[in-house]
Coordinates of C-alpha atoms and ligand atoms in Angstrom, one line a residue:
X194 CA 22.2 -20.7 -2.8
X195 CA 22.3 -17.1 -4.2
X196 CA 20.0 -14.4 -5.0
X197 CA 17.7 -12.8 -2.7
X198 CA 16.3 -14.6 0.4
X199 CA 13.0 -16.7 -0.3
X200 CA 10.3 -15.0 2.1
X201 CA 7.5 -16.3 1.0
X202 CA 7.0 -18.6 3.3
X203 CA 7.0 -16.3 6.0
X204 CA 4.9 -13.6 4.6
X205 CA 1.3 -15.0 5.1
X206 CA -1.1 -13.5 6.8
X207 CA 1.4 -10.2 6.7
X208 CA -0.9 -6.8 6.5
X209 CA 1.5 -4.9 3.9
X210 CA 0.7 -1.6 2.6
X211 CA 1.9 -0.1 -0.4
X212 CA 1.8 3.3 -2.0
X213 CA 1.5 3.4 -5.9
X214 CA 1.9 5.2 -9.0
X215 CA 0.9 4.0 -12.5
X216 CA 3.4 1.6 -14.5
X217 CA 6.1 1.7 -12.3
X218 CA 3.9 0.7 -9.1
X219 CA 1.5 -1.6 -10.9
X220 CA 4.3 -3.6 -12.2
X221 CA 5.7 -3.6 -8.5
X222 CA 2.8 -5.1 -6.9
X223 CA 2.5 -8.1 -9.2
X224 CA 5.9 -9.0 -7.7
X225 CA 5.1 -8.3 -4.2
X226 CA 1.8 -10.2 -5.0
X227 CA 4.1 -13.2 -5.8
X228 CA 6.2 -12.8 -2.8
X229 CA 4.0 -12.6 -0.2
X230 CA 0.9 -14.8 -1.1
X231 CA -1.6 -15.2 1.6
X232 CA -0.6 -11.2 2.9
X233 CA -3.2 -8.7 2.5
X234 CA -2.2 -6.0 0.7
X235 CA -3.7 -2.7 0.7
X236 CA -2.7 -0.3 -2.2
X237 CA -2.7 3.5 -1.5
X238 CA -3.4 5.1 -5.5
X239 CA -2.4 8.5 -6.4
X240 CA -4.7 10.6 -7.6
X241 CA -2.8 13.2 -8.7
X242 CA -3.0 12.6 -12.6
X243 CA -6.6 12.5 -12.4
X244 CA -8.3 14.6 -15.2
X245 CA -11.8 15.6 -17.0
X246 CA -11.8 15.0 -21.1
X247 CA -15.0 15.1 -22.8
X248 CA -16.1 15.2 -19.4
X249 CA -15.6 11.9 -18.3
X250 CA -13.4 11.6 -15.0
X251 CA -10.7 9.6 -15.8
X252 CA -8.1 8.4 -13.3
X253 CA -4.8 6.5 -15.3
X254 CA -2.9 5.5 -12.1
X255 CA -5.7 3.5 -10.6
X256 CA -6.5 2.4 -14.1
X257 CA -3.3 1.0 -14.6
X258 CA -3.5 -0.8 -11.0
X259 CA -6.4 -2.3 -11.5
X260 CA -5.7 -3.0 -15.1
X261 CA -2.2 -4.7 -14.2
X262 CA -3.3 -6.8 -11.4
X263 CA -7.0 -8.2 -13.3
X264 CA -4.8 -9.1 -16.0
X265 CA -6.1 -6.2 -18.7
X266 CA -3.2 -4.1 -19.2
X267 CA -1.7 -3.7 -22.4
X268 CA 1.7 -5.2 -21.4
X269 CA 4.0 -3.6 -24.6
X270 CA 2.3 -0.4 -23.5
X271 CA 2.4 -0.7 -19.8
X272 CA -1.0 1.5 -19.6
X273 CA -4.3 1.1 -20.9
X274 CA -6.4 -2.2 -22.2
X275 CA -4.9 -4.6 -24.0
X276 CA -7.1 -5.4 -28.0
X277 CA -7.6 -1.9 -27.5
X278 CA -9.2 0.1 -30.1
X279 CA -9.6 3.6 -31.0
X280 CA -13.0 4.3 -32.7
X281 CA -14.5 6.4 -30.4
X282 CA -11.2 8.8 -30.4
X283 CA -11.1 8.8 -34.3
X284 CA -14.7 10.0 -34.3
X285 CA -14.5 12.6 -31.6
X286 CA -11.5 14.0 -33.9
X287 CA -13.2 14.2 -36.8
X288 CA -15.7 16.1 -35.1
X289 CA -12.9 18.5 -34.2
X290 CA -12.9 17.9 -30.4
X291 CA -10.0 18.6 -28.0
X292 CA -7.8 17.3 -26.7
X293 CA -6.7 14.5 -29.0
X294 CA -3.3 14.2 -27.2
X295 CA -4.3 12.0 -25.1
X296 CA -5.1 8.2 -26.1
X297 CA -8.6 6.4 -24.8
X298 CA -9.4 3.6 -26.7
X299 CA -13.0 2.1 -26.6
X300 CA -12.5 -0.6 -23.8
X301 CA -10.9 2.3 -21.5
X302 CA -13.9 4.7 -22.6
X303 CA -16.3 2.3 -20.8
X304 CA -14.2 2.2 -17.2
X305 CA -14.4 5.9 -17.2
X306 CA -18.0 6.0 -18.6
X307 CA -19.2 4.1 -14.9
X308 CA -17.3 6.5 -12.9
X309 CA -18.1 9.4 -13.7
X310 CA -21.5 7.8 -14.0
X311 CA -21.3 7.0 -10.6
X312 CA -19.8 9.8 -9.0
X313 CA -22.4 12.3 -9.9
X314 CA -24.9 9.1 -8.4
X315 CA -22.8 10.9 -5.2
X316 CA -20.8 8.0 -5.0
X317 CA -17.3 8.5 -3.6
X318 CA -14.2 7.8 -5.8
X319 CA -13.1 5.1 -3.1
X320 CA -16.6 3.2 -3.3
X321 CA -16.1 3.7 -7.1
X322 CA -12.7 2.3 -7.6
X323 CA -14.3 -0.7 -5.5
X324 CA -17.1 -1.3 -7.8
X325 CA -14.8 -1.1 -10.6
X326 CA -12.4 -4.0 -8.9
X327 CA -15.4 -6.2 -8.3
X328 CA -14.9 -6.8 -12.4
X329 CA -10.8 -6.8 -12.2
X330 CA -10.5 -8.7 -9.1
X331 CA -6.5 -7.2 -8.5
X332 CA -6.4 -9.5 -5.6
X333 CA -5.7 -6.3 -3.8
X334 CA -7.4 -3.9 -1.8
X335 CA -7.1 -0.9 -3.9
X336 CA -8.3 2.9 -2.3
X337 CA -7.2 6.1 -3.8
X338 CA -5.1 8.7 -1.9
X339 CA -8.4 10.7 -1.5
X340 CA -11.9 10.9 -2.1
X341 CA -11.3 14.7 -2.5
X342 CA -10.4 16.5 -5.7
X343 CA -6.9 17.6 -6.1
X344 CA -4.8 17.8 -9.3
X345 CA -1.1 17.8 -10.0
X346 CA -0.1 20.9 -12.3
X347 CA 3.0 22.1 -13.6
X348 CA 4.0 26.0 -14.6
X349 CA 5.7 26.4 -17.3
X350 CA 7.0 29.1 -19.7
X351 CA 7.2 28.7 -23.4
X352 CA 6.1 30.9 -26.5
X353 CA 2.9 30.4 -25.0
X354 CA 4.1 32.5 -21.8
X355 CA 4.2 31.8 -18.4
X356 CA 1.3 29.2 -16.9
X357 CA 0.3 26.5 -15.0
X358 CA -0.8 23.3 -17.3
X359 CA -2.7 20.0 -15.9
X360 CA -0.2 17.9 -15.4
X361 CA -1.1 15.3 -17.9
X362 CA -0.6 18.3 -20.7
X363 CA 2.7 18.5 -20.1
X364 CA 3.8 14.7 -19.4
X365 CA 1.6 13.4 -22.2
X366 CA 1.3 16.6 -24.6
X367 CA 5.0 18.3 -24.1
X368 CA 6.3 15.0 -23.4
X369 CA 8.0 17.0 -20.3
X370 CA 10.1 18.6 -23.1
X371 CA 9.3 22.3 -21.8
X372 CA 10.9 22.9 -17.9
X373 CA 8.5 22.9 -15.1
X374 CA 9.3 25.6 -12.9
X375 CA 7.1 24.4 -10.3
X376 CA 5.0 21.3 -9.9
X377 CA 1.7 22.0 -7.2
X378 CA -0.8 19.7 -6.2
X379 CA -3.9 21.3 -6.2
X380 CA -6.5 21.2 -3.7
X381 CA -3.9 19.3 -1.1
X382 CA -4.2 21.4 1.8
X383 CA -8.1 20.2 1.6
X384 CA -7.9 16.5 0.9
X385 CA -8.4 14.5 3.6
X386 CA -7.6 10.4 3.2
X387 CA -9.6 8.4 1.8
X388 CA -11.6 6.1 4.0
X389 CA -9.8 3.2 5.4
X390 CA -6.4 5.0 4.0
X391 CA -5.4 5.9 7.8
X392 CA -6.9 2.1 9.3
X393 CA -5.0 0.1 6.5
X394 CA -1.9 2.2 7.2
X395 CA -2.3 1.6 11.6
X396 CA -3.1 -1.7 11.1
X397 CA -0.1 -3.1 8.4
X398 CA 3.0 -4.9 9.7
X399 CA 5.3 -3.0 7.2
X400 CA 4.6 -0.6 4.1
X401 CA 6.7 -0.4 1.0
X402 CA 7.3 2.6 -1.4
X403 CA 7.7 1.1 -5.1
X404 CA 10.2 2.1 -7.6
X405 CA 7.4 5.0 -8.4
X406 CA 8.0 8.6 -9.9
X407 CA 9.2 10.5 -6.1
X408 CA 7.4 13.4 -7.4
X409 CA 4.4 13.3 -8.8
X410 CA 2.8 9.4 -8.1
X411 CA 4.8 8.8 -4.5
X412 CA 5.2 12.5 -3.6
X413 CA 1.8 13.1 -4.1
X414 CA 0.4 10.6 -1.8
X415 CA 2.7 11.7 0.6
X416 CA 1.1 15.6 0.4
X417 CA -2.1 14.1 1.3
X418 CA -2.0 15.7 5.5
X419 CA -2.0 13.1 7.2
X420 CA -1.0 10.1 5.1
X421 CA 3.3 10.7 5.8
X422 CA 2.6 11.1 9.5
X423 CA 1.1 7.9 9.7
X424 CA 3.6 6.0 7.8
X425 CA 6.6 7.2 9.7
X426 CA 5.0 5.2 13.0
X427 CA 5.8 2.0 10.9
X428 CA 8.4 0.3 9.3
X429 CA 9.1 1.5 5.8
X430 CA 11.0 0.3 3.0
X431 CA 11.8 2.0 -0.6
X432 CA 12.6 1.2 -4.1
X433 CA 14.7 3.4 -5.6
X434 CA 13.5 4.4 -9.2
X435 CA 16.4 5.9 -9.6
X436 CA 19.2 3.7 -11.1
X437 CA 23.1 5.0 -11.6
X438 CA 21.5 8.5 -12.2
X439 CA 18.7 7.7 -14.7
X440 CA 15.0 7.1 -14.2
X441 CA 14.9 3.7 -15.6
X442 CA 11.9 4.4 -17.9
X443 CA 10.4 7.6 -18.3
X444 CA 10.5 10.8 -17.4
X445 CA 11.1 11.0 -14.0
X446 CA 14.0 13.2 -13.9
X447 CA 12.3 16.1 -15.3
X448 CA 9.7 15.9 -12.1
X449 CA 13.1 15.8 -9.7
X450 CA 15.0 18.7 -11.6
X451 CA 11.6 21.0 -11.4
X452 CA 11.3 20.3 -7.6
X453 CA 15.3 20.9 -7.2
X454 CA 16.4 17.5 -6.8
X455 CA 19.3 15.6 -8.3
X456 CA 18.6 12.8 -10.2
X457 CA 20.2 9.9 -8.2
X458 CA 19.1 7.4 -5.8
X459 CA 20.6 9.3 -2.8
X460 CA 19.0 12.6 -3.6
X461 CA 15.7 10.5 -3.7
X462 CA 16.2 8.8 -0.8
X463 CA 17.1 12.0 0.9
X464 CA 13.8 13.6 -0.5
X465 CA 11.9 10.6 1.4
X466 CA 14.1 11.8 4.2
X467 CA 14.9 9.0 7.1
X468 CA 11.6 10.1 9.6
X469 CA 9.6 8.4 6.8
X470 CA 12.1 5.7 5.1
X471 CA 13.6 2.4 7.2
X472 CA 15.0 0.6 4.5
X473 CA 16.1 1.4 0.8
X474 CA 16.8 -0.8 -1.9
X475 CA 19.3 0.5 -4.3
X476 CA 21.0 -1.4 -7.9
X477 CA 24.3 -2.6 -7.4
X478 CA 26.3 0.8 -8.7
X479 CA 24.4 2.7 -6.1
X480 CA 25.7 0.9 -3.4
X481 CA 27.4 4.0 -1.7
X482 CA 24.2 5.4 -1.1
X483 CA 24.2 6.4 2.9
X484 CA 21.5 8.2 4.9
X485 CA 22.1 8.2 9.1
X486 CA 19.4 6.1 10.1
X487 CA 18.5 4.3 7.1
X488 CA 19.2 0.5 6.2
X489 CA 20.7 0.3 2.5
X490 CA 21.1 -2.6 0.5
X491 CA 22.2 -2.9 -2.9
X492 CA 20.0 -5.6 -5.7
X493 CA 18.9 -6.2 -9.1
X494 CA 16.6 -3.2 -9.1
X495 CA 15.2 -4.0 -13.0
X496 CA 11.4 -5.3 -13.4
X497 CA 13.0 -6.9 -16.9
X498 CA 10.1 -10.1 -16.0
X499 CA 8.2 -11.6 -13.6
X500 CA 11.0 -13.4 -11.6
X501 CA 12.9 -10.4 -11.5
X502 CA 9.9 -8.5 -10.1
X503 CA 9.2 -10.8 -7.8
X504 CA 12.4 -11.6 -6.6
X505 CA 13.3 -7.4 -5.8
X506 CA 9.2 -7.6 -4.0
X507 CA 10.7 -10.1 -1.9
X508 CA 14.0 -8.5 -0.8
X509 CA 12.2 -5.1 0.2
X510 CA 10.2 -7.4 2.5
X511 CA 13.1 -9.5 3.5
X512 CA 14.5 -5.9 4.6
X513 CA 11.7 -5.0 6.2
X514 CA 10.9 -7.6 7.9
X515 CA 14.8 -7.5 9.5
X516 CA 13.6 -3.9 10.2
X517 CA 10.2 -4.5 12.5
Ligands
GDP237 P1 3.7 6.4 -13.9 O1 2.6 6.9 -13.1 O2 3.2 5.5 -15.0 O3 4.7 7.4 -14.3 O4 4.4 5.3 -13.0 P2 5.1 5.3 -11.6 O5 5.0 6.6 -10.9 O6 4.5 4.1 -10.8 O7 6.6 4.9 -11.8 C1 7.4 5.5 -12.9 C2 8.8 5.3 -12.4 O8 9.1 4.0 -12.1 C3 9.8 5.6 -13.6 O9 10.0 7.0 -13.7 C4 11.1 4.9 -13.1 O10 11.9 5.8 -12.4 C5 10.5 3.8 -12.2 N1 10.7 2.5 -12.8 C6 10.1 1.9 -13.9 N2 10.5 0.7 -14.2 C7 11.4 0.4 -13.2 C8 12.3 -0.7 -13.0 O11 12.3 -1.8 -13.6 N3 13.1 -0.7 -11.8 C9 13.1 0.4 -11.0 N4 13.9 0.4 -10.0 N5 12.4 1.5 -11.3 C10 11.6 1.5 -12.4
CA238 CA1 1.1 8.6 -13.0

């Protein structure tokens, strides 16, 4: 038989954790969620993108999470509901209201409503995010990075002169178009986990890094003190997002160049460094990748559909699981 090795049935009653960005992670962890029914998983969110518009918290990579896994993403889009509408932006537009770069349509408007609703109740964003799944059911158990406030932003210089921007003005805004000179997570030497972040972490049998953006969804989580030194007690296996020198969608090589990293799945895996990473998965034209230290195997790296996703899920277990 070919392809990659069925776990499946060994993976029950597994304790896996997994970091995760937005599309890229999401559409990850419906694989792994095929591979290894019966396994708890435990989903560590970045935070990261998180940002304030018309004063509603909004937080697009737990969105898309939750979203993906309790079947409400819009699939084409990758982010936000799907039957989405935009009413609410239209009007706020014609009122003349900034920012109207950035696209909440009415269904998302309501998530973000009971937030920040509930975070000035003084409810933490991890108790939040868990009220939220009680609707979405992900059939995972999803925390965020931290309860504390920190936000990724990016310095630039354009006309506009030298500044630091919210992150999400220059991926969404500049499209990433302008060069980030630096990329800083702000507030990062404060944030402590989020509860149960440390536990879920202690307690799992193996933790896999998705194909997310090494920077600013993986990278983030990883600033977090606290949160790498934990994960390089256990066995860890990586994704690469990287594949024959491209991000495979998006704009993840503008995050590597700013940060002084080559584009490639070796420079990434490098950037993980082998203290954190066990195992890496790379595509098939990357198989020369090499890191002392670090178990490498070549596969069919695209999430083109669900069998595809499912069946890469299931070899970074595979590897892991030769790993423990
Ligand atoms: P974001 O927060 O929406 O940017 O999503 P993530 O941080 O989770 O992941 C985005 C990254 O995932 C992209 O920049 C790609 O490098 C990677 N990616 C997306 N689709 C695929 C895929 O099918 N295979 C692999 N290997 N990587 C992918
Ligand atoms: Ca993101």
């Amino acid at each position: 038989m070919s392809g990659p090795p069925d776990t499946r049935w060994k993976t029950g009653g597994m304790r896996i954790v997994s970091l995760a960005g937005g599309i890229g992670g999401a559409r990850f962890l419906r694989g792994l969620k095929a591979a290894a029914p019966g396994s708890e998983i435990t989903v560590i969110g970045n935070t990261g993108d998180d940002i304030t518009l018309f004063g509603l918290r909004v937080c697009p990579d737990l969105d898309t999470v939750m979203y993906t896994l309790g079947g409400g993403i819009n699939e084409e889009q990758g982010w936000g509901r799907d039957g989405e509408t935009f009413t609410v932006k239209e009007e706020l537009a014609a009122y003349g209201m900034e920012p109207q770069w950035f696209g909440l349509g009415d269904r998302d408007f309501a998530t973000h409503i009971i937030r920040t609703q509930m975070l000035a109740a003084g409810y933490p964003l991890s108790q939040v995010t868990e009220a939220l799944c009680d609707r979405w059911r992900p059939g995972v158990r999803l925390l965020p990075m931290s309860d504390d406030r920190t936000e990724t932003h990016v310095v630039v210089a354009d006309d506009a002169g030298r500044r630091a921007v919210h992150f999400q003005e220059w991926w969404v805004r500049l499209r990433a178009s302008v060069p980030a000179e630096q990329i800083v997570l702000v507030g990062a030497a404060e944030a402590r986990p989020a509860p149960g972040v440390l536990d879920a972490i202690r307690d799992a049998d193996l933790v896999i890094l998705p194909p997310s953006n090494p920077v600013v969804s993986i990278g983030t989580i990883l600033q977090v003190p606290g949160i790498r030194a934990a994960l390089e007690d256990k066995t860890v296996v990586g994704v690469s997002p990287i594949i024959g020198g491209a991000p495979v969608r998006g704009m993840a090589d503008a995050c590597l160049t700013a940060i002084g990293v080559e584009t490639s799945a070796q420079a990434v895996l490098e950037l993980y460094g082998s203290a954190l990473v066990d195992g890496w998965l790379v595509a098939e034209e990357d198989k020369g990748v090499a890191l002392d230290g670090v178990a490498v195997e070549a596969r069919p790296l695209l999430m083109s559909d669900s069998a595809a996703t499912r069946d890469l899920a299931a070899a970074a277990l595979a590897l892991a699981q030769s790993l423990r």
